[in-house]
Amino acid sequence: MKLFLQEEKYAGVKLLDGSPYYLTLENIEKLNTERVINLLNRMEEHGQDRIQYINVVMDATFLEGADILEHMGYQLKSRFSEFERDLLTGSLNSNDASNMTYYSAKELGEKLFLNMWESCMKGSLKMLPLCTR
């Protein structure tokens, strides 16, 4: 699948491979209808019997993409606002930093990471992907 996305016509499109659970596709807004459909069909072929679902994250203003996804059987799962804080230019309160310990997912191991992730995501609107099939 990653080799397929390296074709020039799919430049800028991102794939997050969360096998065996999901494939996530991002940045499809610049693709024409034919390429979106082709890409989704290829993802479905690739994921058949290997993953639980495919989700697509895209800009809410990409109405044509939403129409394509609905026509192909994808369902809108959530609408949420995204916030961010620039840690390079902002300053953290010293109390905030002292209460945090950082580990990579590799250091934690897959089982502990997934348990922590599930615990953190409980009740979150982002728990469900934007569009799934």
mmCIF file of C-alpha atoms in Angstrom, residues 5 17 28 32 47 51 57 70 97 100 102 111 114 118 124:
data_model
loop_
_atom_site.group_PDB
_atom_site.id
_atom_site.type_symbol
_atom_site.label_atom_id
_atom_site.label_comp_id
_atom_site.label_asym_id
_atom_site.label_seq_id
_atom_site.Cartn_x
_atom_site.Cartn_y
_atom_site.Cartn_z
ATOM 1 C CA LEU A 5 0.975 5.967 -2.374
ATOM 2 C CA ASP A 17 -1.103 1.808 9.033
ATOM 3 C CA ILE A 28 -7.106 13.536 -0.018
ATOM 4 C CA ASN A 32 -9.888 14.291 -8.162
ATOM 5 C CA GLY A 47 -7.136 -4.361 4.088
ATOM 6 C CA ILE A 51 -7.908 -4.931 9.370
ATOM 7 C CA VAL A 57 -9.676 12.235 7.925
ATOM 8 C CA GLU A 70 -21.075 8.406 1.587
ATOM 9 C CA ALA A 97 6.434 19.814 33.506
ATOM 10 C CA MET A 100 5.032 14.464 33.507
ATOM 11 C CA TYR A 102 7.737 10.816 28.884
ATOM 12 C CA LYS A 111 0.128 -3.931 25.353
ATOM 13 C CA LEU A 114 -2.764 0.294 24.015
ATOM 14 C CA GLU A 118 -7.697 3.291 25.618
ATOM 15 C CA SER A 124 -13.395 11.423 24.000
#
